[in-house]
């Protein structure tokens, strides 16, 4: 299997030239995180991920997590060793506040490191990813005592965290959950119910697991308004704050899955387990959104991460495998990289990965601005943009993750479909990313239902206007850039028209808007990708690195000419309304129409 080379050069270029990292490093609190320091950190992280974590990927897939007869869950030895080195090196603590032992770095730096961890081993990376969600919830809503008890050891990675939302009858509709939380009279609650699909819900990689559990208190309002969030530690804490007796939570089973075999996905039973309320009763959904917001971006990044690793593998394969003779070639046979259709697949991978990596890191910089900028109006606007981009990053990033890893399988021909090359694992592993953390359909509904209406649509339209500002620079940059600018301009027109349609249709026909929400979200993804690659090409042209300038220009031109035009193609579906989706009833869809 080919080695994984983390794309640190591209990350450093993006930070310096595309997402304006120097402005982030200038924000109060980030003084120690200047660009040179950060690039150095990324290089060290790349070394660690590729040497220590990446070799565990295949073992996780073949060996997987195992539930033992006594209800404990074991992970491969290689995972435990790699995790212990990960904790010792402090990689998990980078983006968290220094007062709890974190590195105090911007979240954009944490996200870049997370990409490398996820490429190295997505199943393994899910443990810190879920812990990060739980940490964010505690940072925002935990009491001082809870923060002091849990955060330092969760941030160091000694303890892991989980997010317990899903129940058999409550998936996308979280408000349908029925797990109960009954006051014990001493300030704690007795938590009873069953949660399913809980990632890293039970395992032997850390000495403690801090479950964050959504449940209902007696008399709580119906639906999402009546949900509260509790800390339920796997082990009670003794007077010194160390794990002691087992709490009443058990792992009933773990799922057998298409991919991420190394990540235990657990059915957890809470039988009067002691829980500690976070914040106040009925605040659960607000807390859940805090957990999910950063997690959504991290899951979007899984699409980038696995596409990158699969791309590297398919590129190597295309340079080794020889078949037939390419046009104009001499000799007996050619490397398959010489065939135009293989080139098409490789360029689609390379340009798309570059586009979505830029989008993810841009989103994270808006999150950093929203949390750290001294000016309130700038913080608010950055928060609006981060809110707009997050469902796009999650959905477009993971859809592309599925498509690009599929292309990597395709480049391998039959060898892609057999397991021994390892490329099929990336395709299987990434499939879940479009499903969990809010399915991609739910992300599209979030975009049109919650994000577009911000300031009656002005927020989204202003962002389209921001993207248009690059068009003048493209014209000024000369012939090479003109075609890119013309295509981007056409596609932004389509996006704006579809946006206006969505806004106009919204209240009168919400089902019509929801019917077009997924193609509409993809229009955004394509336009954002084309825009960011165009900006990259402009920036690279202004460096003294001719190879870099050529690479960025070709990627922007390829994306603009061959991928971006699909945005206009999607406009029809985005604005078609619901008529034909509902014109056939369920029986007719089942082929039960009388002929
Ligand atoms: C491997 C794995 C790990 C997971 N980890 C966790 C975890 O750690 N913690 C946790 O709490 N949960 C976890 N989940 C659960 C996951 O978040 C849910 O599976 C997901 O939210 C979808 O819920 P569901 O499976 O019930 O599907 P459903 O909600 O039944 O959805 C089925 C289909 O209907 C669509 N749909 C449903 N409602 C709507 C709607 N209103 N509008 C449009 N489309 C809709 C969906 O998009 C989907 O295509 C995990 C799941 C898996 C498989």
Coordinates of C-alpha atoms and ligand atoms in Angstrom, one line a residue:
X1 CA 0.0 0.0 0.0
X2 CA 1.3 3.5 -0.8
X3 CA 2.5 5.9 1.8
X4 CA 0.4 8.8 2.9
X5 CA 2.1 12.3 2.5
X6 CA 0.2 15.0 4.4
X7 CA -0.5 18.0 2.2
X8 CA 1.2 20.5 4.4
X9 CA 2.5 22.7 1.6
X10 CA -1.0 23.2 0.3
X11 CA -2.2 24.0 3.8
X12 CA 0.6 26.5 4.3
X13 CA -0.2 28.2 1.0
X14 CA -3.9 28.4 1.9
X15 CA -3.2 29.9 5.3
X16 CA -0.8 32.5 3.9
X17 CA -2.4 33.4 0.6
X18 CA -6.1 32.3 0.5
X19 CA -7.8 32.7 3.9
X20 CA -5.8 35.5 5.3
X21 CA -4.3 33.7 8.3
X22 CA -2.1 36.7 9.3
X23 CA -5.3 38.5 10.2
X24 CA -6.3 35.6 12.4
X25 CA -2.9 35.5 14.1
X26 CA -3.3 39.2 14.8
X27 CA -6.5 38.7 16.9
X28 CA -6.3 39.0 20.7
X29 CA -5.3 35.7 22.2
X30 CA -3.6 34.3 19.2
X31 CA -0.3 36.3 19.5
X32 CA 1.7 33.2 20.0
X33 CA 0.3 31.5 16.8
X34 CA 2.1 33.4 14.1
X35 CA 2.2 31.9 10.6
X36 CA 5.8 30.5 10.9
X37 CA 5.0 28.9 14.2
X38 CA 1.8 27.4 12.8
X39 CA 3.5 26.0 9.7
X40 CA 6.2 24.5 11.8
X41 CA 3.5 22.9 14.0
X42 CA 1.8 21.5 10.9
X43 CA 5.0 20.0 9.7
X44 CA 5.6 18.3 13.0
X45 CA 2.0 17.0 13.0
X46 CA 2.4 15.7 9.5
X47 CA 5.4 13.7 10.5
X48 CA 3.6 12.3 13.5
X49 CA 0.3 11.4 11.7
X50 CA 2.0 9.8 8.7
X51 CA 4.5 7.8 10.8
X52 CA 2.5 6.9 13.9
X53 CA -1.2 7.0 13.0
X54 CA -1.4 6.2 9.3
X55 CA 0.1 2.7 9.6
X56 CA -2.8 1.7 12.0
X57 CA -5.5 2.4 9.3
X58 CA -5.6 -1.0 7.7
X59 CA -5.3 -2.9 11.1
X60 CA -8.4 -1.0 12.3
X61 CA -10.3 -2.1 9.2
X62 CA -9.4 -5.7 9.3
X63 CA -9.3 -6.3 13.0
X64 CA -11.9 -3.7 14.0
X65 CA -13.3 -3.0 17.5
X66 CA -14.6 -6.1 19.4
X67 CA -17.2 -6.3 22.1
X68 CA -16.3 -8.9 24.7
X69 CA -18.7 -11.1 26.6
X70 CA -18.5 -8.9 29.7
X71 CA -19.7 -5.9 27.7
X72 CA -16.3 -4.2 27.4
X73 CA -15.0 -3.2 24.0
X74 CA -11.4 -3.6 22.9
X75 CA -9.7 -1.9 20.0
X76 CA -6.5 -3.1 18.2
X77 CA -3.3 -2.8 20.3
X78 CA -1.9 -0.6 17.6
X79 CA -4.7 1.9 18.3
X80 CA -3.9 2.0 22.0
X81 CA -0.2 2.6 21.3
X82 CA -0.8 5.3 18.7
X83 CA -3.4 7.0 21.0
X84 CA -1.0 7.1 23.9
X85 CA 1.7 8.7 21.7
X86 CA -1.0 11.2 20.4
X87 CA -1.9 12.2 24.0
X88 CA 1.8 12.4 25.0
X89 CA 2.5 14.7 22.1
X90 CA -0.5 16.9 22.9
X91 CA -2.0 16.9 19.4
X92 CA -5.5 16.8 20.6
X93 CA -5.2 19.9 22.8
X94 CA -4.0 22.4 20.1
X95 CA -7.2 24.5 19.6
X96 CA -8.4 24.6 23.2
X97 CA -8.0 27.3 25.8
X98 CA -4.7 27.5 27.6
X99 CA -6.4 27.8 31.0
X100 CA -7.5 24.1 30.7
X101 CA -4.1 22.9 29.3
X102 CA -4.9 23.6 25.7
X103 CA -2.5 25.2 23.2
X104 CA -4.8 28.2 22.6
X105 CA -4.4 28.0 18.8
X106 CA -7.1 29.2 16.4
X107 CA -9.6 26.6 15.3
X108 CA -8.4 26.8 11.7
X109 CA -5.1 25.3 12.9
X110 CA -6.9 22.6 14.8
X111 CA -8.9 21.8 11.7
X112 CA -5.8 21.5 9.5
X113 CA -4.3 19.1 12.0
X114 CA -7.6 17.2 12.1
X115 CA -7.5 16.7 8.3
X116 CA -4.2 14.9 8.6
X117 CA -5.4 12.8 11.5
X118 CA -8.5 11.8 9.6
X119 CA -6.6 10.9 6.4
X120 CA -4.3 8.8 8.5
X121 CA -7.1 6.9 10.2
X122 CA -10.7 8.1 10.1
X123 CA -12.0 5.5 12.6
X124 CA -9.3 6.4 15.1
X125 CA -9.8 10.1 14.5
X126 CA -13.5 9.9 15.5
X127 CA -12.5 9.4 19.2
X128 CA -10.9 12.9 19.4
X129 CA -13.6 14.3 17.1
X130 CA -16.4 13.4 19.5
X131 CA -14.3 14.4 22.5
X132 CA -13.9 17.9 20.9
X133 CA -17.7 18.2 20.6
X134 CA -18.2 17.4 24.2
X135 CA -15.4 19.8 25.2
X136 CA -17.0 22.6 23.2
X137 CA -20.3 22.0 25.0
X138 CA -18.7 22.1 28.4
X139 CA -16.6 25.2 27.6
X140 CA -19.8 27.1 26.6
X141 CA -22.3 25.8 29.2
X142 CA -20.5 23.8 31.9
X143 CA -20.3 25.2 35.5
X144 CA -16.9 26.2 36.8
X145 CA -16.8 23.0 38.9
X146 CA -17.6 20.8 35.8
X147 CA -15.0 22.5 33.7
X148 CA -12.4 22.0 36.4
X149 CA -13.3 18.3 36.9
X150 CA -13.5 17.3 33.3
X151 CA -11.9 19.7 30.8
X152 CA -8.2 19.3 31.6
X153 CA -8.2 15.6 31.1
X154 CA -10.5 15.7 28.1
X155 CA -8.4 18.3 26.5
X156 CA -5.2 16.4 27.1
X157 CA -7.0 13.3 25.6
X158 CA -6.6 11.2 28.8
X159 CA -10.4 11.0 28.9
X160 CA -12.6 10.7 25.8
X161 CA -16.1 12.1 25.2
X162 CA -19.2 11.1 23.4
X163 CA -22.4 12.7 22.1
X164 CA -25.6 10.7 22.9
X165 CA -28.5 12.0 20.8
X166 CA -29.8 9.1 18.7
X167 CA -32.4 6.6 19.9
X168 CA -34.2 4.0 17.8
X169 CA -37.2 6.3 17.2
X170 CA -35.2 9.6 17.3
X171 CA -32.7 10.0 14.4
X172 CA -33.0 13.1 12.3
X173 CA -35.9 14.1 14.6
X174 CA -33.9 14.5 17.8
X175 CA -37.0 15.9 19.5
X176 CA -38.6 12.4 19.5
X177 CA -36.1 11.2 22.1
X178 CA -37.5 9.6 25.3
X179 CA -34.5 8.9 27.6
X180 CA -35.5 10.1 31.1
X181 CA -33.7 12.2 33.6
X182 CA -35.3 12.1 37.1
X183 CA -33.9 14.3 39.9
X184 CA -32.3 12.3 42.7
X185 CA -32.9 15.1 45.2
X186 CA -29.1 15.7 45.7
X187 CA -28.7 17.8 42.5
X188 CA -27.9 14.8 40.4
X189 CA -30.3 13.0 38.0
X190 CA -31.0 9.3 37.3
X191 CA -30.7 8.7 33.6
X192 CA -32.7 5.8 32.1
X193 CA -33.0 5.0 28.4
X194 CA -31.3 3.5 25.4
X195 CA -29.1 5.3 22.9
X196 CA -28.0 3.8 19.6
X197 CA -25.1 4.4 17.2
X198 CA -22.9 6.1 19.9
X199 CA -19.4 6.6 18.4
X200 CA -16.6 5.4 20.7
X201 CA -19.4 4.8 23.3
X202 CA -17.3 2.0 25.0
X203 CA -13.7 1.2 24.5
X204 CA -10.4 0.5 26.2
X205 CA -8.3 3.4 24.8
X206 CA -8.9 5.8 27.7
X207 CA -9.4 5.3 31.4
X208 CA -12.6 7.3 31.5
X209 CA -15.4 8.1 29.0
X210 CA -17.4 11.3 29.5
X211 CA -20.8 10.8 28.0
X212 CA -22.9 13.8 27.1
X213 CA -26.5 12.6 27.1
X214 CA -29.7 14.3 25.9
X215 CA -32.7 13.4 28.0
X216 CA -36.0 14.7 29.3
X217 CA -36.8 15.7 32.8
X218 CA -40.3 15.1 34.3
X219 CA -42.9 17.4 32.9
X220 CA -40.6 18.8 30.2
X221 CA -42.3 20.3 27.2
X222 CA -42.8 18.1 24.1
X223 CA -40.3 18.0 21.3
X224 CA -36.9 19.8 21.1
X225 CA -38.0 22.4 23.7
X226 CA -38.0 19.8 26.5
X227 CA -34.5 18.3 26.1
X228 CA -31.7 18.7 28.7
X229 CA -28.1 17.7 28.5
X230 CA -26.2 15.7 31.1
X231 CA -22.7 14.6 31.9
X232 CA -22.7 10.9 32.6
X233 CA -19.2 9.6 33.3
X234 CA -18.6 5.9 32.7
X235 CA -16.9 5.8 36.1
X236 CA -18.0 7.9 39.0
X237 CA -15.3 10.2 40.3
X238 CA -13.8 9.8 43.7
X239 CA -13.0 12.7 46.1
X240 CA -9.8 13.5 44.2
X241 CA -11.7 13.5 40.9
X242 CA -10.3 10.2 39.7
X243 CA -12.4 7.4 38.1
X244 CA -13.8 5.0 40.7
X245 CA -16.9 2.6 40.5
X246 CA -18.7 2.0 37.3
X247 CA -21.8 4.1 36.6
X248 CA -25.0 2.4 35.4
X249 CA -24.2 2.5 31.7
X250 CA -23.5 -0.6 29.7
X251 CA -22.7 -1.4 26.1
X252 CA -25.3 -3.8 24.8
X253 CA -23.8 -4.3 21.4
X254 CA -21.6 -2.8 18.7
X255 CA -22.7 -2.4 15.1
X256 CA -21.3 -4.3 12.2
X257 CA -20.7 -1.6 9.6
X258 CA -19.8 -0.9 6.0
X259 CA -16.7 1.0 7.1
X260 CA -14.9 2.7 10.0
X261 CA -14.5 -0.8 11.6
X262 CA -12.0 0.5 14.1
X263 CA -14.5 2.9 15.6
X264 CA -16.9 1.2 18.0
X265 CA -20.5 2.3 17.3
X266 CA -22.4 1.3 20.4
X267 CA -25.9 0.6 21.7
X268 CA -25.7 2.1 25.2
X269 CA -28.2 1.3 28.0
X270 CA -28.5 3.8 30.8
X271 CA -30.2 2.2 33.8
X272 CA -30.6 4.9 36.4
X273 CA -27.1 6.2 35.7
X274 CA -26.0 9.2 37.7
X275 CA -26.0 12.3 35.5
X276 CA -25.0 15.9 36.1
X277 CA -27.1 18.7 34.4
X278 CA -25.2 21.0 32.1
X279 CA -26.5 24.6 32.3
X280 CA -30.2 24.6 33.0
X281 CA -33.1 22.2 32.2
X282 CA -34.4 22.3 28.7
X283 CA -31.2 23.9 27.3
X284 CA -30.3 20.7 25.6
X285 CA -30.9 21.7 22.0
X286 CA -28.8 24.9 22.4
X287 CA -26.0 22.8 23.9
X288 CA -26.4 20.2 21.1
X289 CA -25.9 22.9 18.5
X290 CA -22.7 24.0 20.1
X291 CA -21.4 20.4 20.0
X292 CA -22.6 19.9 16.5
X293 CA -21.4 23.2 14.8
X294 CA -17.7 22.5 15.1
X295 CA -18.3 18.8 14.6
X296 CA -20.2 19.4 11.3
X297 CA -17.1 21.2 9.9
X298 CA -14.9 18.3 11.2
X299 CA -17.1 15.8 9.4
X300 CA -17.0 17.9 6.2
X301 CA -13.3 17.7 6.6
X302 CA -13.5 13.9 6.6
X303 CA -14.6 14.2 3.0
X304 CA -11.5 16.1 2.2
X305 CA -9.2 13.9 4.2
X306 CA -10.3 10.6 2.7
X307 CA -10.4 12.0 -0.8
X308 CA -6.8 13.2 -0.3
X309 CA -5.5 9.8 0.9
X310 CA -7.4 8.0 -1.9
X311 CA -6.2 10.5 -4.5
X312 CA -2.6 9.9 -3.5
X313 CA -3.1 6.2 -3.8
X314 CA -4.8 6.4 -7.2
X315 CA -2.2 8.7 -8.5
X316 CA 0.6 6.3 -7.5
X317 CA -1.3 3.4 -9.1
X318 CA -1.9 5.3 -12.3
X319 CA 1.9 5.7 -12.6
X320 CA 2.6 2.0 -12.0
X321 CA -0.1 0.2 -13.9
X322 CA 0.5 -0.2 -17.6
X323 CA -2.2 -1.1 -20.1
X324 CA -2.5 -0.6 -23.9
X325 CA -0.8 2.2 -25.8
X326 CA -1.8 5.9 -25.4
X327 CA -2.2 8.0 -28.5
X328 CA 1.2 9.1 -29.7
X329 CA 3.1 6.8 -27.3
X330 CA 5.7 4.3 -28.3
X331 CA 6.7 0.9 -27.0
X332 CA 4.5 -2.0 -25.8
X333 CA 2.2 -0.3 -23.4
X334 CA 1.7 3.0 -21.5
X335 CA 1.2 3.9 -17.8
X336 CA -2.6 4.5 -17.4
X337 CA -1.9 8.1 -16.3
X338 CA -1.3 8.8 -20.0
X339 CA -5.0 8.1 -21.0
X340 CA -7.2 11.2 -21.1
X341 CA -10.0 9.6 -19.1
X342 CA -7.7 8.7 -16.3
X343 CA -6.3 12.3 -16.4
X344 CA -9.9 13.5 -16.2
X345 CA -10.5 11.5 -13.0
X346 CA -7.1 12.6 -11.5
X347 CA -7.7 16.3 -12.2
X348 CA -11.3 16.1 -10.9
X349 CA -9.9 14.7 -7.7
X350 CA -7.0 17.2 -7.4
X351 CA -9.0 20.3 -8.2
X352 CA -12.0 19.3 -6.1
X353 CA -9.9 18.4 -3.1
X354 CA -8.1 21.8 -3.3
X355 CA -11.5 23.6 -3.6
X356 CA -13.1 22.0 -0.6
X357 CA -10.0 22.2 1.6
X358 CA -9.9 26.0 1.0
X359 CA -13.6 26.2 1.8
X360 CA -13.2 24.3 5.1
X361 CA -10.3 26.4 6.2
X362 CA -12.1 29.6 5.2
X363 CA -15.1 28.6 7.3
X364 CA -12.8 27.9 10.3
X365 CA -11.2 31.4 10.0
X366 CA -14.7 32.9 10.1
X367 CA -15.4 30.9 13.3
X368 CA -12.1 32.3 14.8
X369 CA -13.1 35.8 13.8
X370 CA -16.5 35.3 15.2
X371 CA -15.1 34.2 18.6
X372 CA -12.0 36.5 18.9
X373 CA -12.4 39.7 17.0
X374 CA -12.5 42.8 19.2
X375 CA -15.2 44.6 17.1
X376 CA -18.8 43.4 17.8
X377 CA -20.1 44.1 14.3
X378 CA -17.2 42.1 12.7
X379 CA -17.8 39.2 15.1
X380 CA -21.5 39.2 14.2
X381 CA -20.9 39.2 10.4
X382 CA -18.2 36.5 10.7
X383 CA -20.7 34.4 12.7
X384 CA -23.3 34.9 10.0
X385 CA -20.9 33.7 7.3
X386 CA -19.7 30.8 9.3
X387 CA -23.3 29.8 9.9
X388 CA -24.0 30.0 6.1
X389 CA -20.9 28.0 5.2
X390 CA -21.2 25.2 7.8
X391 CA -24.0 23.2 6.2
X392 CA -22.4 23.7 2.8
X393 CA -19.0 22.4 4.1
X394 CA -20.6 19.4 5.8
X395 CA -22.8 18.4 2.9
X396 CA -20.7 19.4 -0.2
X397 CA -17.5 18.2 1.5
X398 CA -18.9 14.7 2.3
X399 CA -20.8 14.3 -1.0
X400 CA -17.5 15.0 -2.8
X401 CA -15.8 12.7 -0.4
X402 CA -18.0 9.9 -1.7
X403 CA -17.6 10.8 -5.3
X404 CA -13.8 11.4 -5.2
X405 CA -13.0 8.2 -3.3
X406 CA -15.2 6.4 -5.9
X407 CA -13.1 7.9 -8.6
X408 CA -10.0 6.6 -6.8
X409 CA -11.5 3.1 -6.9
X410 CA -12.3 3.5 -10.6
X411 CA -8.7 4.4 -11.4
X412 CA -7.6 1.2 -9.8
X413 CA -9.9 -0.8 -12.2
X414 CA -10.6 -4.3 -10.8
X415 CA -7.9 -3.8 -8.2
X416 CA -10.0 -1.0 -6.7
X417 CA -12.8 -3.5 -6.0
X418 CA -10.7 -6.0 -4.2
X419 CA -9.6 -5.1 -0.7
X420 CA -5.9 -5.7 -0.8
X421 CA -5.0 -2.4 -2.4
X422 CA -6.7 -0.6 0.5
X423 CA -8.4 2.0 -1.7
X424 CA -11.8 0.4 -1.2
X425 CA -11.5 1.1 2.5
X426 CA -11.5 4.9 2.0
X427 CA -14.6 4.6 -0.2
X428 CA -16.3 2.5 2.5
X429 CA -15.1 4.6 5.4
X430 CA -16.2 7.9 4.0
X431 CA -19.8 6.8 3.2
X432 CA -21.0 7.5 6.7
X433 CA -19.9 11.1 6.6
X434 CA -22.9 12.1 4.5
X435 CA -25.2 10.4 7.0
X436 CA -24.2 11.3 10.6
X437 CA -23.9 14.7 12.2
X438 CA -27.2 15.6 10.5
X439 CA -27.7 13.9 7.2
X440 CA -26.9 15.9 4.1
X441 CA -30.6 16.4 3.5
X442 CA -30.9 17.9 6.9
X443 CA -27.9 20.2 6.1
X444 CA -29.7 21.4 3.0
X445 CA -32.8 22.1 5.0
X446 CA -30.7 24.0 7.5
X447 CA -29.3 26.1 4.6
X448 CA -32.6 27.1 3.1
X449 CA -34.7 27.1 6.3
X450 CA -32.4 28.8 8.8
X451 CA -29.4 30.4 7.1
X452 CA -30.9 32.0 4.0
X453 CA -33.6 33.9 6.0
X454 CA -30.9 35.6 8.0
X455 CA -31.7 39.4 7.6
X456 CA -34.3 38.5 5.0
X457 CA -31.7 37.0 2.7
X458 CA -29.3 40.0 2.9
X459 CA -26.6 38.0 4.6
X460 CA -26.4 35.4 1.8
X461 CA -26.7 38.0 -1.0
X462 CA -24.0 40.1 0.5
X463 CA -21.7 37.0 0.5
X464 CA -22.4 36.5 -3.2
X465 CA -21.4 40.1 -3.7
X466 CA -18.2 39.5 -1.8
X467 CA -17.4 36.6 -4.2
X468 CA -18.1 38.9 -7.1
X469 CA -15.4 41.3 -5.9
X470 CA -12.8 38.8 -7.2
X471 CA -14.1 39.2 -10.8
X472 CA -12.4 42.5 -11.3
X473 CA -9.1 41.1 -10.2
X474 CA -9.4 38.2 -12.6
X475 CA -10.0 40.6 -15.5
X476 CA -7.0 42.7 -14.5
X477 CA -4.8 39.7 -14.2
X478 CA -4.8 39.1 -18.0
X479 CA -5.8 36.5 -20.6
X480 CA -5.1 33.4 -18.6
X481 CA -7.6 34.5 -16.0
X482 CA -10.3 36.0 -18.2
X483 CA -12.1 32.7 -19.0
X484 CA -12.1 31.8 -15.3
X485 CA -13.6 35.1 -14.4
X486 CA -16.3 34.9 -17.2
X487 CA -17.4 31.4 -16.0
X488 CA -17.4 32.4 -12.4
X489 CA -19.5 35.4 -13.2
X490 CA -22.1 33.3 -15.1
X491 CA -22.4 30.8 -12.3
X492 CA -22.7 33.5 -9.6
X493 CA -25.6 34.9 -11.6
X494 CA -27.3 31.5 -11.5
X495 CA -26.6 31.2 -7.8
X496 CA -28.1 34.6 -7.2
X497 CA -31.1 33.9 -9.3
X498 CA -31.8 30.7 -7.4
X499 CA -31.2 32.5 -4.1
X500 CA -33.8 35.1 -5.0
X501 CA -36.2 32.3 -6.0
X502 CA -35.7 30.6 -2.7
X503 CA -36.2 33.8 -0.7
X504 CA -39.3 34.7 -2.7
X505 CA -40.8 31.2 -2.6
X506 CA -39.9 30.5 1.0
X507 CA -42.9 31.4 3.1
X508 CA -45.6 30.7 0.4
X509 CA -44.3 27.3 -0.5
X510 CA -41.8 25.9 2.0
X511 CA -42.1 22.4 0.5
X512 CA -41.0 23.8 -2.9
X513 CA -38.0 25.3 -1.3
X514 CA -37.1 22.1 0.5
X515 CA -37.5 20.1 -2.7
X516 CA -34.7 22.1 -4.3
X517 CA -32.5 22.4 -1.2
X518 CA -29.9 19.8 -2.0
X519 CA -29.2 20.9 -5.6
X520 CA -29.2 24.5 -4.4
X521 CA -26.6 23.7 -1.7
X522 CA -24.4 22.1 -4.3
X523 CA -24.7 25.2 -6.5
X524 CA -23.2 27.1 -3.5
X525 CA -20.5 24.5 -3.1
X526 CA -19.4 24.7 -6.7
X527 CA -19.4 28.5 -6.8
X528 CA -17.5 28.7 -3.5
X529 CA -15.0 26.2 -4.8
X530 CA -14.5 28.0 -8.2
X531 CA -14.1 31.3 -6.4
X532 CA -11.5 30.0 -3.9
X533 CA -9.5 28.3 -6.7
X534 CA -9.6 31.5 -8.7
X535 CA -8.3 33.4 -5.7
X536 CA -5.6 30.8 -5.2
X537 CA -4.5 31.2 -8.8
X538 CA -4.4 35.0 -8.5
X539 CA -2.3 34.7 -5.3
X540 CA 0.1 32.2 -6.7
X541 CA 0.7 34.4 -9.7
X542 CA 2.0 37.0 -7.4
X543 CA 4.6 34.7 -5.8
X544 CA 8.0 34.1 -7.3
X545 CA 7.2 30.4 -7.6
X546 CA 6.4 29.7 -11.3
X547 CA 5.6 26.0 -10.7
X548 CA 3.1 26.9 -8.0
X549 CA 1.6 29.6 -10.2
X550 CA 1.1 27.1 -13.0
X551 CA -0.4 24.5 -10.7
X552 CA -2.9 26.9 -9.2
X553 CA -3.8 28.4 -12.5
X554 CA -4.5 25.0 -14.2
X555 CA -6.6 23.8 -11.2
X556 CA -8.7 27.0 -11.3
X557 CA -9.1 26.8 -15.1
X558 CA -10.0 23.1 -15.0
X559 CA -12.5 23.6 -12.2
X560 CA -14.0 26.7 -14.0
X561 CA -14.3 24.9 -17.3
X562 CA -15.2 21.4 -16.4
X563 CA -16.9 21.3 -12.9
X564 CA -18.3 24.8 -12.1
X565 CA -20.7 24.9 -15.1
X566 CA -22.8 22.2 -13.3
X567 CA -24.1 24.9 -11.0
X568 CA -26.3 26.4 -13.8
X569 CA -27.3 22.8 -14.7
X570 CA -28.5 22.4 -11.1
X571 CA -30.5 25.6 -11.1
X572 CA -33.5 23.8 -12.8
X573 CA -33.7 21.2 -10.0
X574 CA -33.1 23.8 -7.3
X575 CA -36.1 25.9 -8.5
X576 CA -38.4 23.3 -9.9
X577 CA -40.6 23.2 -6.7
X578 CA -42.3 20.1 -5.4
X579 CA -44.8 19.3 -8.1
X580 CA -43.2 16.4 -9.8
X581 CA -41.7 15.0 -6.5
X582 CA -45.2 14.6 -5.1
X583 CA -47.1 14.0 -8.4
X584 CA -46.9 10.3 -8.0
X585 CA -48.2 8.9 -4.7
X586 CA -46.4 6.1 -2.8
X587 CA -48.3 3.4 -4.6
X588 CA -47.4 4.8 -7.9
X589 CA -43.7 5.0 -6.9
X590 CA -44.0 1.3 -6.0
X591 CA -45.1 0.5 -9.6
X592 CA -48.7 -0.3 -8.4
X593 CA -50.3 1.9 -11.2
X594 CA -52.9 0.0 -13.2
X595 CA -51.8 -0.3 -16.8
Ligands
LIG1 C1 -21.5 4.9 12.3 C2 -22.5 5.9 12.9 C3 -22.0 6.7 14.0 C4 -22.9 7.5 14.6 N1 -22.5 8.2 15.7 C5 -23.4 8.9 16.5 C6 -23.1 9.5 17.7 O1 -21.9 9.4 18.1 N2 -24.1 10.0 18.5 C7 -25.4 10.1 18.1 O2 -26.2 10.6 18.8 N3 -25.7 9.6 16.9 C8 -24.8 9.0 16.1 N4 -25.2 8.4 14.9 C9 -26.6 8.6 14.4 C10 -26.7 9.5 13.2 O3 -26.5 10.8 13.6 C11 -28.0 9.2 12.6 O4 -28.0 7.9 11.9 C12 -28.5 10.3 11.6 O5 -28.7 11.5 12.3 C13 -29.7 9.9 10.8 O6 -30.7 9.4 11.6 P1 -31.4 8.0 11.2 O7 -30.3 7.0 11.1 O8 -32.5 7.7 12.2 O9 -32.1 8.3 9.8 P2 -33.5 8.9 9.6 O10 -33.6 10.1 10.4 O11 -34.5 7.9 9.7 O12 -33.3 9.4 8.1 C14 -33.5 8.5 6.9 C15 -33.5 9.3 5.7 O13 -34.6 10.3 5.7 C16 -34.1 11.6 5.6 N5 -34.9 12.5 6.4 C17 -35.3 12.3 7.7 N6 -35.9 13.4 8.1 C18 -35.9 14.3 7.2 C19 -36.4 15.6 7.0 N7 -37.0 16.3 8.0 N8 -36.1 16.3 5.9 C20 -35.5 15.7 4.9 N9 -35.0 14.4 4.9 C21 -35.2 13.7 6.1 C22 -32.7 11.6 5.9 O14 -31.9 12.6 5.3 C23 -32.2 10.2 5.5 O15 -31.9 10.2 4.1 C24 -24.3 7.6 14.2 C25 -24.7 6.8 13.1 C26 -23.8 5.9 12.5 C27 -24.4 5.0 11.4

